[in-house]
Short mmCIF file of C-alpha atoms in Angstrom, two decimals:
data_model
loop_
_atom_site.label_atom_id
_atom_site.label_comp_id
_atom_site.label_asym_id
_atom_site.label_seq_id
_atom_site.Cartn_x
_atom_site.Cartn_y
_atom_site.Cartn_z
CA MET S 4 117.16 64.96 15.42
CA ALA S 5 114.32 63.68 17.55
CA THR S 6 110.98 64.69 17.33
CA ALA S 7 109.61 67.25 19.88
CA THR S 8 107.52 66.42 22.50
CA ALA S 9 104.16 68.13 23.40
CA THR S 10 104.33 70.67 20.71
CA VAL S 11 101.79 73.46 20.55
CA SER S 12 99.63 74.00 17.43
CA LEU S 13 101.21 77.08 15.65
CA SER S 14 98.70 79.10 13.33
CA LYS S 15 101.08 82.15 12.43
CA PRO S 16 104.14 82.25 10.01
CA ASN S 17 107.27 82.82 11.40
CA VAL S 18 109.11 85.80 10.35
CA GLY S 19 111.96 87.96 11.58
CA VAL S 20 113.17 91.83 11.33
CA TYR S 21 115.89 91.78 8.91
CA THR S 22 118.54 94.54 8.00
CA ASN S 23 121.40 94.44 5.16
CA PRO S 24 124.48 96.10 4.09
CA ALA S 25 122.06 98.50 2.28
CA HIS S 26 120.33 99.21 5.67
CA ASP S 27 116.90 98.24 4.76
CA LEU S 28 115.14 97.17 7.42
CA TRP S 29 111.85 94.82 6.87
CA VAL S 30 109.65 91.96 8.08
CA ALA S 31 109.78 88.59 5.88
CA ASP S 32 109.58 84.89 6.55
CA ALA S 33 112.32 83.45 8.85
CA LEU S 34 113.06 79.82 10.20
CA PRO S 35 112.29 77.73 11.88
CA SER S 36 109.13 77.52 9.72
CA VAL S 37 106.05 77.11 11.20
CA GLU S 38 105.15 73.63 9.34
CA GLN S 39 108.26 72.52 10.36
CA LEU S 40 107.45 73.31 14.08
CA ASN S 41 104.19 71.88 14.05
CA ARG S 42 105.62 68.35 12.88
CA GLY S 43 107.61 68.72 15.66
CA GLU S 44 110.75 68.81 13.72
CA GLY S 45 114.48 70.05 13.95
CA LEU S 46 115.19 70.39 17.53
CA LYS S 47 118.85 69.03 18.60
CA ASP S 48 119.50 67.44 21.70
CA GLY S 49 118.97 69.93 24.45
CA GLU S 50 117.16 72.62 22.62
CA VAL S 51 113.50 74.05 22.82
CA THR S 52 111.41 76.02 20.65
CA VAL S 53 110.52 79.79 21.95
CA GLY S 54 107.72 81.67 21.05
CA ILE S 55 109.00 84.98 21.34
CA ARG S 56 106.52 87.64 22.91
CA SER S 57 108.57 90.96 24.04
CA THR S 58 112.17 91.76 22.52
CA GLY S 59 113.88 95.19 22.92
CA ILE S 60 115.33 97.14 21.01
CA CYS S 61 119.18 97.63 21.51
CA GLY S 62 121.43 100.45 20.52
CA SER S 63 123.64 97.48 18.84
CA ASP S 64 120.51 96.70 16.49
CA VAL S 65 120.17 100.34 15.75
CA HIS S 66 123.58 100.50 14.79
CA PHE S 67 123.57 97.40 12.70
CA HIS S 68 120.91 98.58 11.10
CA ARG S 69 122.21 102.16 10.20
CA HIS S 70 125.48 101.89 10.28
CA GLY S 71 126.05 98.25 9.11
CA ARG S 72 128.95 97.43 11.62
CA ILE S 73 130.36 97.82 15.48
CA GLY S 74 133.98 97.81 15.15
CA PRO S 75 134.59 94.19 13.67
CA MET S 76 131.51 92.85 13.55
CA ILE S 77 130.25 93.87 10.17
CA VAL S 78 126.45 92.95 8.35
CA GLU S 79 127.65 91.59 5.20
CA HIS S 80 124.07 89.92 4.26
CA ASP S 81 120.72 89.72 5.09
CA HIS S 82 120.85 89.44 8.82
CA ILE S 83 118.24 89.28 11.54
CA LEU S 84 118.11 91.71 14.76
CA GLY S 85 117.57 91.34 18.44
CA HIS S 86 118.49 89.91 21.51
CA GLU S 87 116.80 91.33 24.64
CA SER S 88 113.74 88.66 24.29
CA ALA S 89 111.27 86.41 26.41
CA GLY S 90 108.39 84.36 25.65
CA THR S 91 106.69 80.86 26.36
CA ILE S 92 108.50 77.20 25.70
CA LEU S 93 105.99 75.75 22.68
CA SER S 94 108.06 72.43 22.62
CA VAL S 95 110.84 70.79 23.69
CA HIS S 96 113.22 68.24 22.81
CA PRO S 97 112.90 64.57 24.88
CA SER S 98 115.86 65.10 26.33
CA VAL S 99 114.93 68.47 28.44
CA THR S 100 113.73 67.72 31.40
CA ASP S 101 113.62 71.19 33.67
CA LEU S 102 111.36 72.97 31.01
CA LYS S 103 107.95 72.04 29.73
CA VAL S 104 105.51 73.66 27.35
CA GLY S 105 103.64 76.78 28.80
CA ASP S 106 106.64 77.70 30.72
CA ARG S 107 107.87 81.53 30.48
CA VAL S 108 111.30 82.20 29.89
CA ALA S 109 114.58 84.43 28.93
CA ILE S 110 116.45 84.05 26.49
CA GLU S 111 120.08 84.42 27.37
CA PRO S 112 121.01 84.84 23.72
CA ASN S 113 124.26 83.18 23.35
CA VAL S 114 125.94 79.64 22.76
CA VAL S 115 128.92 78.73 23.78
CA CYS S 116 131.54 75.78 23.24
CA HIS S 117 131.94 74.74 26.99
CA LYS S 118 135.46 73.58 26.34
CA CYS S 119 138.02 76.63 25.94
CA GLU S 120 139.47 78.42 29.01
CA GLN S 121 136.88 81.17 29.38
CA CYS S 122 134.03 78.82 29.67
CA LEU S 123 135.54 76.31 31.63
CA THR S 124 136.68 79.43 34.48
CA GLY S 125 133.07 80.50 34.17
CA ARG S 126 133.60 83.64 31.99
CA TYR S 127 131.76 82.49 29.01
CA ASN S 128 131.20 86.11 27.59
CA GLY S 129 134.82 85.68 26.29
CA CYS S 130 134.39 81.97 24.77
CA GLU S 131 136.15 82.04 21.45
CA LYS S 132 133.18 80.18 19.95
CA VAL S 133 130.80 82.25 20.90
CA GLU S 134 127.72 82.72 18.75
CA PHE S 135 125.69 85.41 19.96
CA LEU S 136 122.32 86.16 18.53
CA SER S 137 122.49 89.52 16.37
CA THR S 138 126.12 89.69 16.35
CA PRO S 139 126.53 89.22 12.61
CA PRO S 140 126.26 86.41 10.80
CA VAL S 141 124.25 84.96 13.57
CA PRO S 142 120.75 85.29 13.45
CA GLY S 143 119.05 87.26 16.14
CA LEU S 144 115.59 86.82 18.39
CA LEU S 145 113.51 89.21 16.36
CA ARG S 146 111.42 86.44 15.19
CA ARG S 147 108.06 84.80 16.10
CA TYR S 148 109.73 81.32 16.71
CA VAL S 149 112.93 80.34 17.63
CA THR S 150 115.16 77.36 18.80
CA HIS S 151 117.81 77.37 21.48
CA PRO S 152 119.57 75.59 24.08
CA ALA S 153 117.45 74.95 27.09
CA MET S 154 119.95 75.99 29.48
CA TRP S 155 120.09 79.34 28.07
CA CYS S 156 116.47 79.60 28.52
CA HIS S 157 115.71 80.96 32.05
CA LYS S 158 112.38 80.31 33.40
CA ILE S 159 110.57 83.61 34.98
CA ASP S 160 107.23 82.25 36.13
CA ASP S 161 105.03 84.70 36.91
CA MET S 162 107.24 87.79 35.67
CA SER S 163 106.01 89.73 33.05
CA LEU S 164 107.28 89.30 29.46
CA GLU S 165 107.78 92.74 29.24
CA ASP S 166 110.19 92.45 32.22
CA GLY S 167 111.89 89.18 31.25
CA ALA S 168 113.25 90.72 28.26
CA MET S 169 114.77 93.42 30.35
CA LEU S 170 116.58 90.65 31.79
CA GLU S 171 119.40 91.34 29.34
CA PRO S 172 120.34 95.10 29.42
CA LEU S 173 119.84 94.58 33.34
CA SER S 174 122.54 91.98 33.20
CA VAL S 175 124.80 94.37 31.42
CA ALA S 176 124.35 96.73 34.39
CA LEU S 177 125.13 93.81 37.14
CA ALA S 178 127.85 93.10 35.07
CA ALA S 179 129.38 96.66 35.38
CA ILE S 180 128.50 97.10 39.28
CA GLU S 181 130.52 93.91 39.62
CA ARG S 182 133.61 93.82 37.56
CA SER S 183 133.92 97.79 38.75
CA GLY S 184 133.77 97.27 41.96
CA VAL S 185 131.24 100.08 43.25
CA LYS S 186 130.56 100.05 46.79
CA LEU S 187 128.06 100.82 49.73
CA GLY S 188 128.81 104.86 49.88
CA ASP S 189 130.90 105.10 46.80
CA PRO S 190 130.26 108.64 44.69
CA VAL S 191 129.80 107.47 41.34
CA LEU S 192 129.38 109.14 38.24
CA ILE S 193 127.24 107.63 35.18
CA CYS S 194 127.68 108.82 31.72
CA GLY S 195 124.87 108.64 29.27
CA ALA S 196 121.31 108.16 30.39
CA GLY S 197 120.05 106.19 27.74
CA PRO S 198 118.81 102.51 28.76
CA ILE S 199 121.91 100.97 30.01
CA GLY S 200 122.59 104.44 31.56
CA LEU S 201 119.42 104.65 33.67
CA ILE S 202 119.60 100.44 34.64
CA THR S 203 122.78 101.36 36.15
CA LEU S 204 121.51 104.37 37.72
CA LEU S 205 119.02 102.17 39.25
CA CYS S 206 121.30 99.41 40.17
CA CYS S 207 123.62 101.88 41.93
CA ARG S 208 121.03 103.05 43.75
CA ALA S 209 120.14 99.78 45.14
CA ALA S 210 123.94 99.32 45.86
CA GLY S 211 124.21 102.21 48.02
CA ALA S 212 126.46 104.54 46.11
CA GLU S 213 125.88 108.37 47.29
CA PRO S 214 126.14 110.74 45.72
CA ILE S 215 125.30 109.95 42.22
CA LEU S 216 125.92 112.08 38.97
CA ILE S 217 124.36 111.29 35.72
CA THR S 218 125.40 113.05 32.40
CA ASP S 219 123.58 113.43 29.02
CA VAL S 220 123.22 115.71 25.81
CA ASP S 221 119.22 115.40 26.33
CA GLU S 222 117.42 117.39 28.96
CA GLY S 223 114.64 114.59 28.63
CA ARG S 224 116.28 112.18 29.35
CA LEU S 225 117.66 113.52 32.57
CA LYS S 226 114.60 114.28 33.84
CA PHE S 227 113.71 110.69 33.33
CA ALA S 228 116.60 109.70 35.27
CA LYS S 229 115.58 111.81 38.55
CA ASN S 230 111.66 111.05 37.85
CA ILE S 231 113.19 106.56 38.73
CA VAL S 232 115.98 108.21 40.97
CA PRO S 233 114.39 111.22 42.38
CA SER S 234 118.29 111.66 44.48
CA VAL S 235 120.03 111.37 41.20
CA ARG S 236 122.00 114.46 40.29
CA THR S 237 122.26 115.49 36.86
CA TYR S 238 124.31 117.36 34.41
CA GLN S 239 123.77 118.17 30.95
CA VAL S 240 127.16 117.75 28.84
CA GLN S 241 127.52 121.33 26.73
CA LEU S 242 128.87 120.05 23.16
CA GLY S 243 131.72 121.78 22.23
CA ARG S 244 133.00 122.08 26.06
CA SER S 245 136.11 120.29 26.79
CA ALA S 246 136.33 116.96 28.43
CA GLU S 247 138.82 118.85 31.40
CA ASP S 248 135.95 121.92 31.94
CA SER S 249 133.32 119.44 31.75
CA ALA S 250 135.09 117.40 34.52
CA LYS S 251 135.36 120.39 36.46
CA ASP S 252 131.07 121.15 36.18
CA ILE S 253 130.49 117.02 37.21
CA ILE S 254 132.99 117.33 40.52
CA SER S 255 131.12 120.72 41.38
CA GLY S 256 127.85 118.82 40.77
CA MET S 257 128.69 116.42 43.34
CA ASP S 258 129.67 118.77 46.22
CA GLY S 259 133.20 119.02 45.09
CA LEU S 260 133.88 114.89 45.41
CA GLU S 261 135.55 113.29 42.97
CA PRO S 262 133.79 109.89 41.93
CA SER S 263 135.48 107.04 43.19
CA VAL S 264 134.16 105.34 39.73
CA ALA S 265 132.44 106.42 36.85
CA LEU S 266 130.21 103.82 34.79
CA GLU S 267 130.73 105.03 31.17
CA CYS S 268 127.58 103.92 29.17
CA THR S 269 128.05 106.20 25.94
CA GLY S 270 131.55 104.87 24.04
CA ILE S 271 131.44 108.45 23.10
CA GLU S 272 135.53 109.71 23.16
CA SER S 273 134.56 113.10 24.63
CA SER S 274 132.51 111.47 27.47
CA VAL S 275 134.90 108.47 28.27
CA ALA S 276 138.00 111.48 28.42
CA SER S 277 135.40 113.41 30.92
CA ALA S 278 135.20 110.41 32.89
CA ILE S 279 139.06 110.17 32.91
CA TRP S 280 139.39 113.68 34.08
CA SER S 281 136.47 113.31 36.61
CA VAL S 282 137.47 110.45 39.11
CA ARG S 283 139.76 110.16 41.62
CA PHE S 284 143.37 109.84 42.37
CA GLY S 285 143.35 105.85 42.31
CA GLY S 286 139.36 105.75 41.01
CA THR S 287 138.75 103.60 38.21
CA VAL S 288 136.84 104.36 34.88
CA PHE S 289 134.49 101.48 33.89
CA VAL S 290 133.69 101.54 30.10
CA VAL S 291 130.61 99.82 29.31
CA GLY S 292 129.08 101.52 26.31
CA VAL S 293 131.07 100.64 22.82
CA GLY S 294 132.68 103.24 20.54
CA LYS S 295 134.70 103.37 17.75
CA ASN S 296 137.73 101.43 16.91
CA GLU S 297 140.22 103.87 18.19
CA MET S 298 139.76 106.80 19.95
CA THR S 299 142.11 109.64 21.90
CA ILE S 300 142.33 109.50 25.76
CA PRO S 301 143.92 111.71 28.43
CA PHE S 302 146.73 108.98 28.64
CA MET S 303 148.68 110.91 31.62
CA ARG S 304 145.52 111.56 33.86
CA LEU S 305 145.50 108.03 33.77
CA SER S 306 148.80 107.33 34.39
CA SER S 307 149.45 110.19 37.18
CA ARG S 308 146.54 109.72 39.15
CA GLU S 309 146.81 105.86 38.90
CA ILE S 310 143.03 105.58 37.72
CA ASP S 311 142.01 102.05 36.07
CA LEU S 312 140.37 102.17 33.02
CA ARG S 313 138.61 98.91 32.40
CA PHE S 314 136.29 97.43 30.20
CA GLU S 315 132.96 94.96 29.68
CA TYR S 316 132.43 92.55 27.23
CA ARG S 317 129.06 91.62 27.57
CA TYR S 318 128.36 89.38 31.02
CA SER S 319 127.94 86.06 32.24
CA ASN S 320 126.24 84.64 35.46
CA THR S 321 124.02 87.43 35.45
CA TRP S 322 120.63 85.69 34.64
CA PRO S 323 119.81 84.20 38.14
CA ARG S 324 120.70 87.48 40.04
CA ALA S 325 118.63 89.51 37.68
CA ILE S 326 115.66 87.38 38.07
CA ARG S 327 115.83 87.54 41.50
CA LEU S 328 116.38 91.42 41.72
CA ILE S 329 113.23 92.24 40.06
CA ARG S 330 110.90 89.21 41.38
CA GLY S 331 112.13 90.69 44.92
CA GLY S 332 110.93 94.07 43.87
CA VAL S 333 115.02 95.79 44.47
CA ILE S 334 114.85 96.79 40.72
CA ASP S 335 111.72 97.93 38.74
CA LEU S 336 112.37 98.65 35.26
CA LYS S 337 108.61 99.27 34.27
CA LYS S 338 108.80 103.13 33.85
CA LEU S 339 111.68 101.77 31.36
CA VAL S 340 109.70 100.46 28.07
CA THR S 341 108.15 103.51 26.92
CA HIS S 342 106.96 102.25 23.36
CA ARG S 343 105.15 98.99 22.27
CA PHE S 344 104.95 97.84 18.51
CA ASP S 345 103.67 94.63 16.83
CA ILE S 346 106.50 92.78 15.21
CA GLN S 347 104.74 93.82 11.81
CA ASP S 348 105.55 97.54 12.71
CA ALA S 349 109.05 97.07 13.09
CA ALA S 350 110.23 99.77 10.96
CA LYS S 351 108.24 102.26 13.17
CA ALA S 352 109.68 100.56 16.20
CA PHE S 353 113.30 101.19 14.89
CA ALA S 354 112.49 104.62 13.86
CA THR S 355 111.13 105.51 17.19
CA ALA S 356 114.11 103.77 18.88
CA ALA S 357 116.30 105.96 17.07
CA ASP S 358 114.85 109.41 17.29
CA PRO S 359 115.62 111.22 20.22
CA LYS S 360 113.03 113.37 19.83
CA THR S 361 110.28 110.52 20.63
CA GLY S 362 111.23 110.36 24.26
CA ALA S 363 111.82 106.59 23.79
CA ILE S 364 113.49 104.69 26.33
CA LYS S 365 113.26 101.35 25.60
CA VAL S 366 111.46 100.03 22.68
CA GLN S 367 109.76 96.65 22.26
CA ILE S 368 108.78 94.83 19.74
CA GLN S 369 105.85 92.18 20.86
CA SER S 370 104.23 89.40 19.37
CA GLU S 371 101.35 86.87 19.80
CA ASP S 372 100.80 83.76 18.24
#
């Protein structure tokens, strides 16, 4: 390993936000150590050191903390969370020529093999050997300092670091818009007004979908949706109401139009079923959210209406577009960051993100060296 060039002198120890199989959450020392970083050691070919400044708490982070798993991805040991991060370059390996100390970057939180069919055909989100940061056992980005391949550190220039950290959830929404085929003038249903649903709403509006209706069980989140996109129609889901009856309400709320596309952002069985009952003949239900391993769906509704049921697994090749959209003012995510905490207050941050009563949309954890 070569010695890094132009290393910034760091004063604070590296710490990370951990969880474990017992569902504890705490802040403790993390690697790489500040001593190692100050000596300029440890960087591999093509790597840089990033001082993490803003990291959003994703629903998957809360899920790993509170439930210990998402499908086959299981927390089996002490594990560092976080994958929505932006920061500044602190040191670079001599082989890195397109980034320099002081550059502001957003981190695309994956490392792929570049050899498998998925990588070679541009769909690297399906890489057979992917290391996705924060997915067990790969440690996440909720640290003061991380090393990461330079090719996955995207320059954001004068963009705020808060916006930089929002590029990851924006990438999720962009992948959904592209793969679901939302077009200008399409009537679109969005299920779920959490952060991903709200960002998807902003993307659908920018893409020219009309009308758009968004659903949620929480009235406050629906009001938030109206605040950021005043023209959106809303439907508050009534717990216990059948999926078929909810679909009738949704179609009524769209003036009798059946959605061409439903973007399902919750992963909840009843919501997926409502989306299937809502869309038109030949329409698409695109599931963005993650859910339980197995669920019951109205199969014959899908079959008899030729409805395409499709899914998303992360994203690929979305970050440059996401940066252009924010920098150009096409998408504005500033209102979505509702709460900010220092990294030492991570437990409070996670409690806030997990409690609907707080009104939190996107909670960010911030760190300054």
